[in-house]
C-alpha cells in the first residue's frame, strides 16, 4: 500500500492499547439507565446504537482541515486512505472554505500538540457536530454568539465557514474556558482573533447583558453527553449524574430564553446537544415554541435528505429538529440539532 505519514503510523501502534483500556470502563449504572430510557424512545434502533456507543473500537473521527494553515500533504494522504469530504458538495449553501474528511472505517489520527505561535493544521471531531454549525448558515460580517463555546470545536468550525464581523465565545466553566482560549489560539490567526471576544458569563444572563445584539446564536447546551457518561469510572458519581439529569432541561430552557433575548429580530438560533434524550431535545424545543410567540421553527429536513449517505437520522416528530444516531460505518452522533428564527413580533415570556 501507500506509505503512511508518521502520525497515521503512530495511531495504528497506539490503537490496540487505547481500545482495550476503554472497553473495560463501561459504567453499568449508566448503561442500565440508558437501556430503560432509550429502548422506549428509540425502539429497535437502540440495539444498534447501544452496540456502537459501548464499542470505542467502532468510533470514527472526522478531520476538519484548518483553512488558516492548510495541510495539503495531509489532504493528499487522506485521499489515498479512502477518506471522502463531508456532503461531497451536495448541500446547498455549503461553504467552500470548510473541508472536512470522513472515513467509512473506525480510527483516528493523533491530535496535534498545542504550540504557542504555531497554528494547528486540523481538528478531530465527531462529524455530526458540524451539523449545528452548517444549520446556522453564517455569512461574512455577521455578529454571532457561541453561548456555551468550550472546548471550541464549533467556534473553530464557524470560522472555517465565514469571517464574522464579531464572534462572541462564552463559557461559564473556568477550566473549560482555558481549554476554549487555547483552542482558539491554536487554530485562528492573530488578525481574526481580534474580532473574537471570549467571556466567562453565566449564559442565562447573556440576553440581559447584550439584548438583540446578534444575527446568529448557537446554543450547544450542557447535556447528559451519552458517550462520555457511559465511561464514568465512578458508579456513585454516575448515579448522582443520573439524578441531576432531570434538572438539565430547565437549564437548557433558561439558556435558550437568554439566547432569544440576545438575538436580533429576524435572526437565527440553533440549539444542539450530544444526547439522545427526548427530554433534553424535542421537549426543550417544544417548550420554547409553546412559550414564545416570536420564535418560529425552521424546516431543516433538507439537511437530513442531503446527508443520508453519511449519517443515520432517527425520527424526531419535528420539522425543525434532527437527531443523528450512531450506526455501523456511520458511527456519528448522538447529535440533536434544532433551528429557530426570531420574528419581528413581540413574544410572550
CSV table of C-alpha atoms in Angstrom, one decimal:
chain,number,residue,atom,x,y,z
A,1,UNK,CA,0.0,0.0,0.0
A,2,UNK,CA,0.9,3.7,0.0
A,3,UNK,CA,3.4,4.9,2.7
A,4,UNK,CA,1.7,6.2,5.9
A,5,UNK,CA,2.5,9.6,7.3
A,6,UNK,CA,4.2,9.3,10.7
A,7,UNK,CA,1.0,10.4,12.6
A,8,UNK,CA,-1.0,7.7,11.0
A,9,UNK,CA,1.6,5.0,11.7
A,10,UNK,CA,1.7,6.1,15.4
A,11,UNK,CA,-2.1,5.9,15.5
A,12,UNK,CA,-2.1,2.2,14.5
A,13,UNK,CA,0.6,1.5,17.1
A,14,UNK,CA,-1.5,3.0,19.9
A,15,UNK,CA,-4.9,1.9,18.7
A,16,UNK,CA,-5.0,-1.6,20.3
A,17,UNK,CA,-3.9,-0.2,23.7
A,18,UNK,CA,-6.5,2.5,23.9
A,19,UNK,CA,-9.3,0.2,22.8
A,20,UNK,CA,-8.5,-2.3,25.5
A,21,UNK,CA,-8.4,0.3,28.2
A,22,UNK,CA,-11.7,2.0,27.1
A,23,UNK,CA,-13.6,-1.3,26.8
A,24,UNK,CA,-13.2,-2.1,30.5
A,25,UNK,CA,-14.7,1.1,31.7
A,26,UNK,CA,-18.3,0.9,30.7
A,27,UNK,CA,-20.4,2.0,33.7
A,28,UNK,CA,-23.3,-0.5,34.3
A,29,UNK,CA,-25.4,2.1,36.3
A,30,UNK,CA,-25.4,4.4,33.3
A,31,UNK,CA,-25.9,1.6,30.7
A,32,UNK,CA,-28.9,0.3,32.7
A,33,UNK,CA,-30.4,3.8,32.8
A,34,UNK,CA,-29.9,4.3,29.1
A,35,UNK,CA,-31.4,0.8,28.5
A,36,UNK,CA,-34.7,1.7,30.2
A,37,UNK,CA,-35.0,5.2,28.6
A,38,UNK,CA,-33.7,4.7,25.1
A,39,UNK,CA,-35.3,1.3,24.3
A,40,UNK,CA,-38.6,3.2,24.9
A,41,UNK,CA,-37.6,6.3,22.9
A,42,UNK,CA,-35.7,4.7,20.0
A,43,UNK,CA,-37.4,1.3,19.8
A,44,UNK,CA,-35.4,-1.3,17.8
A,45,UNK,CA,-32.8,1.3,16.7
A,46,UNK,CA,-31.5,1.3,20.3
A,47,UNK,CA,-29.9,-2.1,19.9
A,48,UNK,CA,-27.5,-0.9,17.2
A,49,UNK,CA,-26.9,2.5,18.9
A,50,UNK,CA,-26.0,0.7,22.2
A,51,UNK,CA,-23.6,-1.6,20.3
A,52,UNK,CA,-21.7,1.4,18.8
A,53,UNK,CA,-21.7,3.5,22.0
A,54,UNK,CA,-20.3,0.7,24.1
A,55,UNK,CA,-17.6,-0.2,21.5
A,56,UNK,CA,-15.0,2.6,21.2
A,57,UNK,CA,-13.2,0.4,18.6
A,58,UNK,CA,-16.2,1.3,16.2
A,59,UNK,CA,-15.9,5.0,16.8
A,60,UNK,CA,-14.9,7.3,14.0
A,61,UNK,CA,-13.3,10.7,13.9
A,62,UNK,CA,-13.6,13.2,11.1
A,63,UNK,CA,-10.7,15.5,10.2
A,64,UNK,CA,-11.6,19.2,9.9
A,65,UNK,CA,-8.9,21.0,7.9
A,66,UNK,CA,-7.8,24.4,9.1
A,67,UNK,CA,-8.1,26.9,6.2
A,68,UNK,CA,-5.7,29.3,8.1
A,69,UNK,CA,-2.8,26.7,7.9
A,70,UNK,CA,-3.9,24.4,5.2
A,71,UNK,CA,-2.5,20.8,5.3
A,72,UNK,CA,-2.1,20.0,1.6
A,73,UNK,CA,0.1,16.9,2.3
A,74,UNK,CA,-2.3,15.5,4.9
A,75,UNK,CA,-5.2,16.1,2.4
A,76,UNK,CA,-3.4,14.0,-0.2
A,77,UNK,CA,-2.8,11.3,2.3
A,78,UNK,CA,-6.4,11.2,3.4
A,79,UNK,CA,-7.5,10.8,-0.2
A,80,UNK,CA,-5.0,7.8,-0.6
A,81,UNK,CA,-6.5,6.3,2.6
A,82,UNK,CA,-10.1,6.4,1.1
A,83,UNK,CA,-11.4,9.4,3.1
A,84,UNK,CA,-14.1,11.5,1.4
A,85,UNK,CA,-15.3,15.0,2.0
A,86,UNK,CA,-18.4,15.6,4.1
A,87,UNK,CA,-21.5,16.2,1.9
A,88,UNK,CA,-19.3,16.0,-1.2
A,89,UNK,CA,-20.6,19.4,-2.3
A,90,UNK,CA,-24.2,18.4,-2.4
A,91,UNK,CA,-25.6,20.6,0.4
A,92,UNK,CA,-27.0,24.0,-0.7
A,93,UNK,CA,-25.1,26.9,0.9
A,94,UNK,CA,-22.3,24.6,1.9
A,95,UNK,CA,-19.2,26.9,2.5
A,96,UNK,CA,-16.5,26.0,0.0
A,97,UNK,CA,-13.9,27.1,2.6
A,98,UNK,CA,-14.9,24.3,5.0
A,99,UNK,CA,-13.2,21.0,4.3
A,100,UNK,CA,-13.9,18.0,6.5
A,101,UNK,CA,-12.8,14.5,5.6
A,102,UNK,CA,-14.5,11.3,6.8
A,103,UNK,CA,-13.6,7.6,6.6
A,104,UNK,CA,-16.0,4.7,6.5
A,105,UNK,CA,-13.8,2.8,8.8
A,106,UNK,CA,-13.1,3.4,12.6
A,107,UNK,CA,-9.9,5.1,13.8
A,108,UNK,CA,-8.3,8.5,14.4
A,109,UNK,CA,-5.1,10.2,13.5
A,110,UNK,CA,-3.4,11.7,16.6
A,111,UNK,CA,-4.3,15.2,17.7
A,112,UNK,CA,-1.5,17.8,17.2
A,113,UNK,CA,0.2,19.3,20.2
A,114,UNK,CA,-0.6,22.9,21.2
A,115,UNK,CA,2.5,25.1,20.4
A,116,UNK,CA,2.4,28.8,21.1
A,117,UNK,CA,2.8,30.7,17.8
A,118,UNK,CA,2.1,27.7,15.6
A,119,UNK,CA,-1.4,27.1,14.1
A,120,UNK,CA,-2.6,23.6,14.0
A,121,UNK,CA,-3.5,22.1,10.6
A,122,UNK,CA,-6.5,20.0,11.6
A,123,UNK,CA,-9.1,19.4,14.3
A,124,UNK,CA,-10.5,15.9,15.1
A,125,UNK,CA,-14.2,15.7,15.8
A,126,UNK,CA,-17.5,13.8,15.6
A,127,UNK,CA,-18.7,14.7,12.1
A,128,UNK,CA,-22.3,15.2,13.3
A,129,UNK,CA,-21.1,18.1,15.4
A,130,UNK,CA,-20.7,20.1,12.2
A,131,UNK,CA,-24.5,20.0,11.5
A,132,UNK,CA,-25.4,22.7,14.1
A,133,UNK,CA,-22.6,24.9,12.5
A,134,UNK,CA,-23.9,24.4,9.0
A,135,UNK,CA,-27.5,24.9,10.1
A,136,UNK,CA,-26.5,28.4,11.3
A,137,UNK,CA,-25.5,29.4,7.8
A,138,UNK,CA,-23.0,32.0,8.9
A,139,UNK,CA,-22.2,34.8,6.5
A,140,UNK,CA,-19.2,37.2,6.3
A,141,UNK,CA,-19.7,40.2,8.5
A,142,UNK,CA,-22.4,38.8,10.7
A,143,UNK,CA,-22.4,39.1,14.5
A,144,UNK,CA,-22.5,35.6,16.1
A,145,UNK,CA,-22.7,34.3,19.6
A,146,UNK,CA,-21.5,30.8,20.7
A,147,UNK,CA,-23.2,30.8,24.1
A,148,UNK,CA,-21.6,27.6,25.5
A,149,UNK,CA,-18.4,27.5,23.5
A,150,UNK,CA,-15.9,25.2,25.2
A,151,UNK,CA,-13.9,23.3,24.1
A,152,UNK,CA,-14.1,25.4,21.0
A,153,UNK,CA,-14.7,22.9,18.1
A,154,UNK,CA,-17.9,24.6,16.9
A,155,UNK,CA,-16.3,28.1,17.1
A,156,UNK,CA,-13.4,26.8,15.0
A,157,UNK,CA,-15.8,25.3,12.5
A,158,UNK,CA,-17.8,28.5,12.3
A,159,UNK,CA,-14.6,30.3,11.4
A,160,UNK,CA,-14.0,27.8,8.6
A,161,UNK,CA,-17.3,28.8,7.1
A,162,UNK,CA,-17.1,32.6,7.1
A,163,UNK,CA,-15.4,35.6,8.6
A,164,UNK,CA,-17.9,37.1,11.1
A,165,UNK,CA,-17.8,40.8,11.8
A,166,UNK,CA,-17.8,39.8,15.5
A,167,UNK,CA,-17.7,36.4,17.2
A,168,UNK,CA,-18.5,36.2,20.9
A,169,UNK,CA,-17.4,32.9,22.5
A,170,UNK,CA,-18.8,32.4,26.0
A,171,UNK,CA,-18.1,29.7,28.6
A,172,UNK,CA,-19.2,29.7,32.2
A,173,UNK,CA,-16.9,27.0,33.5
A,174,UNK,CA,-13.4,28.4,34.2
A,175,UNK,CA,-11.5,25.2,33.4
A,176,UNK,CA,-13.3,24.8,30.1
A,177,UNK,CA,-12.7,28.5,29.4
A,178,UNK,CA,-8.9,27.9,29.5
A,179,UNK,CA,-9.4,25.0,27.0
A,180,UNK,CA,-11.5,27.2,24.8
A,181,UNK,CA,-8.9,30.0,24.8
A,182,UNK,CA,-6.1,27.5,23.9
A,183,UNK,CA,-8.2,26.0,21.1
A,184,UNK,CA,-8.8,29.5,19.5
A,185,UNK,CA,-5.1,30.3,19.8
A,186,UNK,CA,-4.2,27.0,18.2
A,187,UNK,CA,-6.3,27.5,15.1
A,188,UNK,CA,-7.0,31.1,14.4
A,189,UNK,CA,-4.5,33.7,13.1
A,190,UNK,CA,-4.0,36.9,15.1
A,191,UNK,CA,-5.9,39.3,12.8
A,192,UNK,CA,-9.0,37.2,13.2
A,193,UNK,CA,-8.5,36.7,16.9
A,194,UNK,CA,-9.1,40.5,17.1
A,195,UNK,CA,-12.8,40.1,16.1
A,196,UNK,CA,-13.4,37.4,18.7
A,197,UNK,CA,-14.4,38.2,22.3
A,198,UNK,CA,-14.1,35.4,24.9
A,199,UNK,CA,-16.2,35.8,28.1
A,200,UNK,CA,-17.0,33.8,31.3
A,201,UNK,CA,-20.6,34.8,31.8
A,202,UNK,CA,-23.4,32.7,33.1
A,203,UNK,CA,-25.1,32.0,29.8
A,204,UNK,CA,-28.5,32.6,31.4
A,205,UNK,CA,-27.6,36.2,31.8
A,206,UNK,CA,-26.3,36.9,28.3
A,207,UNK,CA,-29.6,38.1,26.9
A,208,UNK,CA,-30.0,40.8,29.6
A,209,UNK,CA,-26.3,41.8,29.1
A,210,UNK,CA,-26.4,42.0,25.3
A,211,UNK,CA,-30.1,42.3,24.2
A,212,UNK,CA,-30.8,41.9,20.4
A,213,UNK,CA,-27.1,42.1,19.7
A,214,UNK,CA,-26.5,39.1,17.4
A,215,UNK,CA,-27.5,38.0,13.9
A,216,UNK,CA,-26.9,34.3,14.7
A,217,UNK,CA,-26.7,32.4,18.1
A,218,UNK,CA,-25.5,28.9,18.7
A,219,UNK,CA,-26.6,27.2,21.9
A,220,UNK,CA,-24.6,23.9,22.1
A,221,UNK,CA,-26.1,23.3,25.5
A,222,UNK,CA,-24.6,21.4,28.5
A,223,UNK,CA,-26.3,18.0,28.3
A,224,UNK,CA,-26.0,14.4,29.5
A,225,UNK,CA,-23.3,13.5,27.0
A,226,UNK,CA,-24.2,9.9,26.3
A,227,UNK,CA,-20.8,8.8,25.0
A,228,UNK,CA,-18.7,10.1,27.9
A,229,UNK,CA,-21.3,9.2,30.6
A,230,UNK,CA,-21.1,5.6,29.6
A,231,UNK,CA,-17.5,5.5,30.6
A,232,UNK,CA,-17.9,7.1,34.0
A,233,UNK,CA,-15.3,5.2,36.2
A,234,UNK,CA,-17.1,6.1,39.5
A,235,UNK,CA,-20.5,4.4,39.9
A,236,UNK,CA,-21.6,6.7,42.8
A,237,UNK,CA,-20.8,9.8,40.7
A,238,UNK,CA,-22.7,8.3,37.8
A,239,UNK,CA,-25.8,7.7,39.9
A,240,UNK,CA,-25.6,11.3,41.1
A,241,UNK,CA,-25.3,12.5,37.5
A,242,UNK,CA,-28.4,10.5,36.5
A,243,UNK,CA,-30.4,12.2,39.3
A,244,UNK,CA,-29.1,15.6,38.2
A,245,UNK,CA,-30.1,14.7,34.6
A,246,UNK,CA,-33.7,15.6,35.5
A,247,UNK,CA,-32.7,19.2,36.1
A,248,UNK,CA,-30.9,19.7,32.7
A,249,UNK,CA,-33.9,20.6,30.6
A,250,UNK,CA,-34.7,23.5,32.9
A,251,UNK,CA,-31.1,24.8,32.5
A,252,UNK,CA,-31.3,24.3,28.7
A,253,UNK,CA,-34.6,26.2,28.5
A,254,UNK,CA,-33.2,29.1,30.5
A,255,UNK,CA,-30.1,29.2,28.2
A,256,UNK,CA,-32.4,29.3,25.2
A,257,UNK,CA,-34.5,32.1,26.7
A,258,UNK,CA,-31.4,34.1,27.2
A,259,UNK,CA,-30.2,33.4,23.7
A,260,UNK,CA,-33.6,34.6,22.3
A,261,UNK,CA,-33.1,37.9,24.1
A,262,UNK,CA,-29.6,38.2,22.7
A,263,UNK,CA,-30.8,37.5,19.2
A,264,UNK,CA,-32.0,40.4,16.9
A,265,UNK,CA,-35.4,40.1,15.3
A,266,UNK,CA,-35.1,38.2,12.1
A,267,UNK,CA,-32.0,36.4,13.5
A,268,UNK,CA,-31.4,32.6,13.5
A,269,UNK,CA,-30.9,30.4,16.6
A,270,UNK,CA,-29.5,26.9,16.5
A,271,UNK,CA,-29.8,24.6,19.5
A,272,UNK,CA,-27.8,21.4,19.8
A,273,UNK,CA,-26.9,18.6,22.3
A,274,UNK,CA,-24.9,15.4,22.1
A,275,UNK,CA,-27.5,13.3,23.9
A,276,UNK,CA,-30.3,11.0,22.6
A,277,UNK,CA,-32.6,12.2,25.4
A,278,UNK,CA,-36.1,13.4,24.2
A,279,UNK,CA,-36.5,15.4,27.4
A,280,UNK,CA,-33.3,17.4,26.6
A,281,UNK,CA,-34.0,17.6,22.8
A,282,UNK,CA,-37.6,17.7,21.4
A,283,UNK,CA,-39.3,18.5,24.7
A,284,UNK,CA,-37.0,21.6,25.3
A,285,UNK,CA,-37.7,22.9,21.8
A,286,UNK,CA,-41.5,22.3,22.2
A,287,UNK,CA,-41.4,24.2,25.4
A,288,UNK,CA,-39.7,27.2,23.8
A,289,UNK,CA,-42.1,27.2,20.8
A,290,UNK,CA,-45.1,27.0,23.1
A,291,UNK,CA,-43.9,29.8,25.3
A,292,UNK,CA,-42.5,32.3,22.7
A,293,UNK,CA,-44.9,33.6,20.1
A,294,UNK,CA,-42.0,35.4,18.4
A,295,UNK,CA,-40.0,32.1,17.8
A,296,UNK,CA,-40.7,30.2,14.6
A,297,UNK,CA,-39.5,26.7,13.7
A,298,UNK,CA,-37.4,26.4,10.6
A,299,UNK,CA,-37.6,23.3,8.4
A,300,UNK,CA,-34.2,21.5,8.2
A,301,UNK,CA,-35.3,18.2,6.8
A,302,UNK,CA,-33.4,19.1,3.7
A,303,UNK,CA,-30.1,18.6,5.6
A,304,UNK,CA,-31.2,15.0,6.5
A,305,UNK,CA,-32.1,14.2,2.9
A,306,UNK,CA,-28.7,15.5,1.7
A,307,UNK,CA,-26.7,13.8,4.4
A,308,UNK,CA,-28.3,10.4,4.4
A,309,UNK,CA,-25.2,8.8,2.8
A,310,UNK,CA,-23.0,10.0,5.8
A,311,UNK,CA,-25.5,10.0,8.7
A,312,UNK,CA,-28.4,8.0,10.1
A,313,UNK,CA,-31.3,10.1,11.4
A,314,UNK,CA,-34.0,8.9,13.9
A,315,UNK,CA,-37.5,10.4,13.6
A,316,UNK,CA,-38.0,13.5,15.9
A,317,UNK,CA,-41.6,14.4,15.0
A,318,UNK,CA,-40.3,17.9,14.3
A,319,UNK,CA,-39.6,19.7,11.0
A,320,UNK,CA,-37.1,21.9,12.8
A,321,UNK,CA,-35.2,19.1,14.7
A,322,UNK,CA,-32.8,16.4,13.5
A,323,UNK,CA,-31.4,13.6,15.6
A,324,UNK,CA,-28.2,11.8,14.4
A,325,UNK,CA,-27.8,8.3,15.8
A,326,UNK,CA,-24.7,6.1,15.6
A,327,UNK,CA,-24.7,3.1,13.2
A,328,UNK,CA,-22.1,0.7,11.8
A,329,UNK,CA,-19.8,2.5,9.4
A,330,UNK,CA,-21.6,5.8,10.3
A,331,UNK,CA,-20.7,6.0,14.0
A,332,UNK,CA,-21.5,9.7,14.2
A,333,UNK,CA,-23.7,11.2,16.9
A,334,UNK,CA,-25.6,11.3,19.1
A,335,UNK,CA,-26.3,14.9,17.9
A,336,UNK,CA,-29.6,16.7,18.1
A,337,UNK,CA,-30.0,19.9,16.1
A,338,UNK,CA,-32.9,22.3,16.0
A,339,UNK,CA,-33.2,25.6,14.0
A,340,UNK,CA,-35.4,28.5,15.1
A,341,UNK,CA,-36.0,32.0,13.8
A,342,UNK,CA,-36.9,35.2,15.8
A,343,UNK,CA,-39.7,37.0,14.2
A,344,UNK,CA,-40.3,40.8,14.3
A,345,UNK,CA,-43.4,40.5,16.6
A,346,UNK,CA,-43.2,40.7,20.4
A,347,UNK,CA,-43.0,37.4,22.2
A,348,UNK,CA,-44.6,36.3,25.5
A,349,UNK,CA,-42.3,35.2,28.3
